[in-house]
């Protein structure tokens, strides 16, 4: 099995965080049971990357307690994260950086991230179960969009947890390299504390310049 690397190293290298379980994966692939759950974390923040995960669960190694990551406490997500990494047939987490989000918009960035995450799975998925009501046009396999899927499909729940934990850990790391914004606390979301820091410090390299509060601040700076 390939050992996964910390998501901070992933940011530096731009390579997907993934795991391969070849013996079980090849056996499952032969039986055509490889359905991947796909979900993202970080569409709404003003700063930091979008994290997208794809997970193929092993039906012989179920994980109790999977649910939409937003319904779980941070401690519960952290407890489930290593179980998913250990027991999944395959997983892949990719980051879509702020500059790409600004260039193509958050929706297109999400679709691109989903396609990359599914494409990064080894063994390859035969079907992608995507949380939401839209499917990326360039998925490498057939897909099915499921509204509320992160609470309905265990594989999507697992993807939701991997994406959320990976992104939260990264935002904590970014707090050290971009001090003063409070990334470790609010994870880049537009809280009053974040907006206040943004007004005082201005945007940093991790801020999404196409998002309204950041864009307005930059527009004001150009006027004066």
C-alpha atoms as one frame of an Amber mdcrd trajectory, in Angstrom:
protein
   0.000   0.000   0.000   1.287   3.445  -0.850   1.549   5.567   2.248  -0.314
   8.853   2.061   1.544  12.067   2.775   0.391  14.970   4.965  -1.888  17.397
   3.177   0.637  20.185   3.803   3.123  18.304   1.623   0.332  17.804  -0.879
  -0.092  21.578  -1.148   3.585  22.003  -1.917   3.735  19.244  -4.507   0.223
  19.630  -6.062   0.036  15.835  -6.310  -3.143  14.121  -5.055  -3.208  12.471
  -1.655  -4.113   8.874  -2.444  -3.865   5.293  -1.302  -3.708   2.031  -3.220
  -4.750  -1.314  -1.802  -3.820  -3.498  -4.739  -4.803  -7.066  -3.729  -8.281
  -6.212  -2.448  -8.714  -3.530  -5.075  -7.963  -5.830  -7.968 -10.325  -8.451
  -6.581 -13.076  -5.873  -6.178 -12.391  -4.485  -9.634 -12.938  -7.918 -11.115
 -16.339  -8.041  -9.416 -17.255  -4.572 -10.748 -18.344  -3.235  -7.353 -16.169
  -0.143  -7.375 -18.462   2.803  -6.679 -16.718   5.959  -5.493 -18.287   8.557
  -3.254 -17.292  12.122  -4.138 -17.651  15.285  -2.070 -15.928  18.594  -1.368
 -15.174  20.956   1.484 -14.522  24.671   1.314 -16.777  26.165  -1.354 -17.846
  29.074   0.854 -14.625  30.362   2.478 -12.917  33.564   1.402  -9.478  31.965
   1.689  -7.704  28.680   1.186  -8.123  25.946  -1.393 -11.127  23.815  -2.135
 -10.625  20.191  -1.053 -12.286  17.392  -3.011 -12.208  13.712  -2.074 -13.197
  10.477  -3.742 -13.448   7.240  -1.768 -14.138   3.616  -2.658 -15.185   1.780
   0.480 -14.519  -1.893   1.104 -17.849  -3.690   1.731 -15.966  -6.294   3.778
 -14.596  -3.635   6.139 -17.523  -1.386   7.099 -16.982   1.800   9.106 -19.557
   2.634  11.757 -20.651   6.221  12.266 -20.151   7.648   8.771 -22.288  10.718
   8.136 -22.253  14.127   6.518 -19.100  15.766   7.911 -21.069  18.892   8.820
 -23.175  16.832  11.229 -20.140  15.439  13.031 -17.986  17.104  15.651 -14.387
  17.884  14.789 -13.269  15.175  17.219 -15.520  12.591  15.562 -14.270  13.531
  12.097 -10.683  13.179  13.264 -11.480   9.754  14.734 -13.099   8.537  11.514
 -10.399   9.908   9.223  -7.738   7.233   9.945 -10.362   4.479   9.775 -11.347
   5.588   6.291  -7.697   5.795   5.221  -7.012   2.317   6.609 -10.115   0.490
   5.406 -10.971   2.086   2.059 -10.132   0.207  -1.118  -8.919   3.510  -2.561
  -9.088   7.202  -1.824  -7.847  10.421  -3.364  -7.902  13.987  -2.045  -7.092
  16.907  -4.350  -6.805  20.626  -3.697  -7.996  23.335  -6.056  -5.993  26.465
  -5.292  -7.418  29.989  -4.903  -5.915  31.224  -8.169  -7.755  28.532 -10.135
 -10.967  29.249  -8.240 -10.616  32.928  -9.177  -9.863  32.072 -12.792 -12.720
  29.660 -13.513 -15.246  30.362 -10.638 -16.061  28.144  -7.669 -18.584  25.947
  -9.487 -16.198  25.059 -12.314 -13.389  24.578  -9.782 -15.588  22.129  -7.879
 -16.435  20.169 -11.026 -12.763  20.034 -12.025 -11.723  18.901  -8.556 -14.292
  16.123  -8.554 -13.085  14.806 -11.905  -9.460  14.884 -10.720 -10.258  13.100
  -7.484 -12.095  10.280  -9.268  -9.340  10.035 -11.886  -6.784   9.689  -9.084
  -8.319   6.497  -7.699  -6.405   3.240  -8.140  -8.092   0.893  -8.815 -10.360
   2.995 -10.995 -13.977   3.523 -10.035 -16.702   2.079 -12.242 -19.223   4.650
 -10.999 -19.013   7.990  -9.184 -21.687   8.924  -6.643 -21.496  12.713  -6.413
 -23.024  14.777  -3.640 -25.352  17.438  -5.074 -27.410  17.882  -8.215 -24.677
  18.393 -10.814 -22.174  16.036 -12.415 -18.795  17.012 -13.879 -18.832  16.639
 -17.637 -15.428  14.937 -17.790 -15.764  12.224 -15.155 -13.634   9.212 -16.118
 -16.576   6.865 -15.420 -20.344   6.986 -15.294 -21.765   9.193 -12.568 -24.849
   9.747 -10.487 -25.677  12.974  -8.654 -27.390  12.499  -5.281 -28.870  15.473
  -3.439 -28.005  15.100   0.239 -25.803  12.158  -0.657 -23.298  12.945   2.085
 -25.922  11.796   4.595 -27.332   8.949   2.466 -24.399   7.136   0.863 -21.576
   5.898   3.130 -18.951   6.390   0.416 -19.983  10.024  -0.041 -19.972  10.487
   3.737 -16.429   9.123   3.817 -15.389  11.501   1.030 -17.000  14.381   2.906
 -14.970  13.552   6.017 -11.667  13.173   4.165 -12.168  16.477   2.354 -13.192
  18.355   5.497 -10.418  17.015   7.740  -7.758  17.482   5.058  -8.800  21.083
   4.469  -9.140  21.937   8.160  -5.654  20.613   8.860  -4.277  22.632   5.984
  -5.937  25.830   7.195  -4.338  25.319  10.611  -0.963  25.042   8.880  -1.676
  28.159   6.804  -2.415  30.077   9.991   1.271  29.763  10.843   2.449  31.037
   7.465  -0.198  33.782   7.254  -0.617  34.954  10.864  -3.233  37.434  11.986
  -6.204  36.216   9.962  -7.300  33.443  12.318  -7.333  30.685   9.691  -6.879
  28.013  12.377 -10.149  29.092  13.999 -12.546  29.990  11.182 -10.838  27.992
   8.388 -11.218  30.891   5.966 -14.988  31.341   6.281 -16.333  34.930   6.391
 -16.760  35.273  10.152 -16.786  38.747  11.749 -13.262  38.118  13.072 -12.011
  37.156   9.603 -13.664  40.152   7.944 -12.161  42.459  10.557  -8.679  41.009
  10.024  -9.132  41.312   6.276  -9.964  45.010   6.656  -6.910  45.592   8.841
  -4.343  43.459   7.022  -5.663  43.300   3.482  -5.813  40.020   1.543  -2.967
  37.517   1.550  -1.941  35.035  -1.132  -4.528  32.537   0.119  -7.532  34.851
  -0.307  -9.927  34.303  -3.186  -9.936  37.606  -5.018 -13.126  36.868  -6.953
 -15.194  36.517  -3.766 -17.184  39.650  -2.977 -15.694  40.796   0.367 -12.136
  40.397  -0.945 -12.942  41.884  -4.354 -14.646  44.934  -2.811 -11.675  45.543
  -0.545  -9.297  45.395  -3.486 -11.556  47.722  -5.516 -11.534  50.237  -2.670
  -7.751  50.087  -2.468  -7.486  50.886  -6.180  -9.679  53.964  -5.741  -7.431
  55.440  -3.076
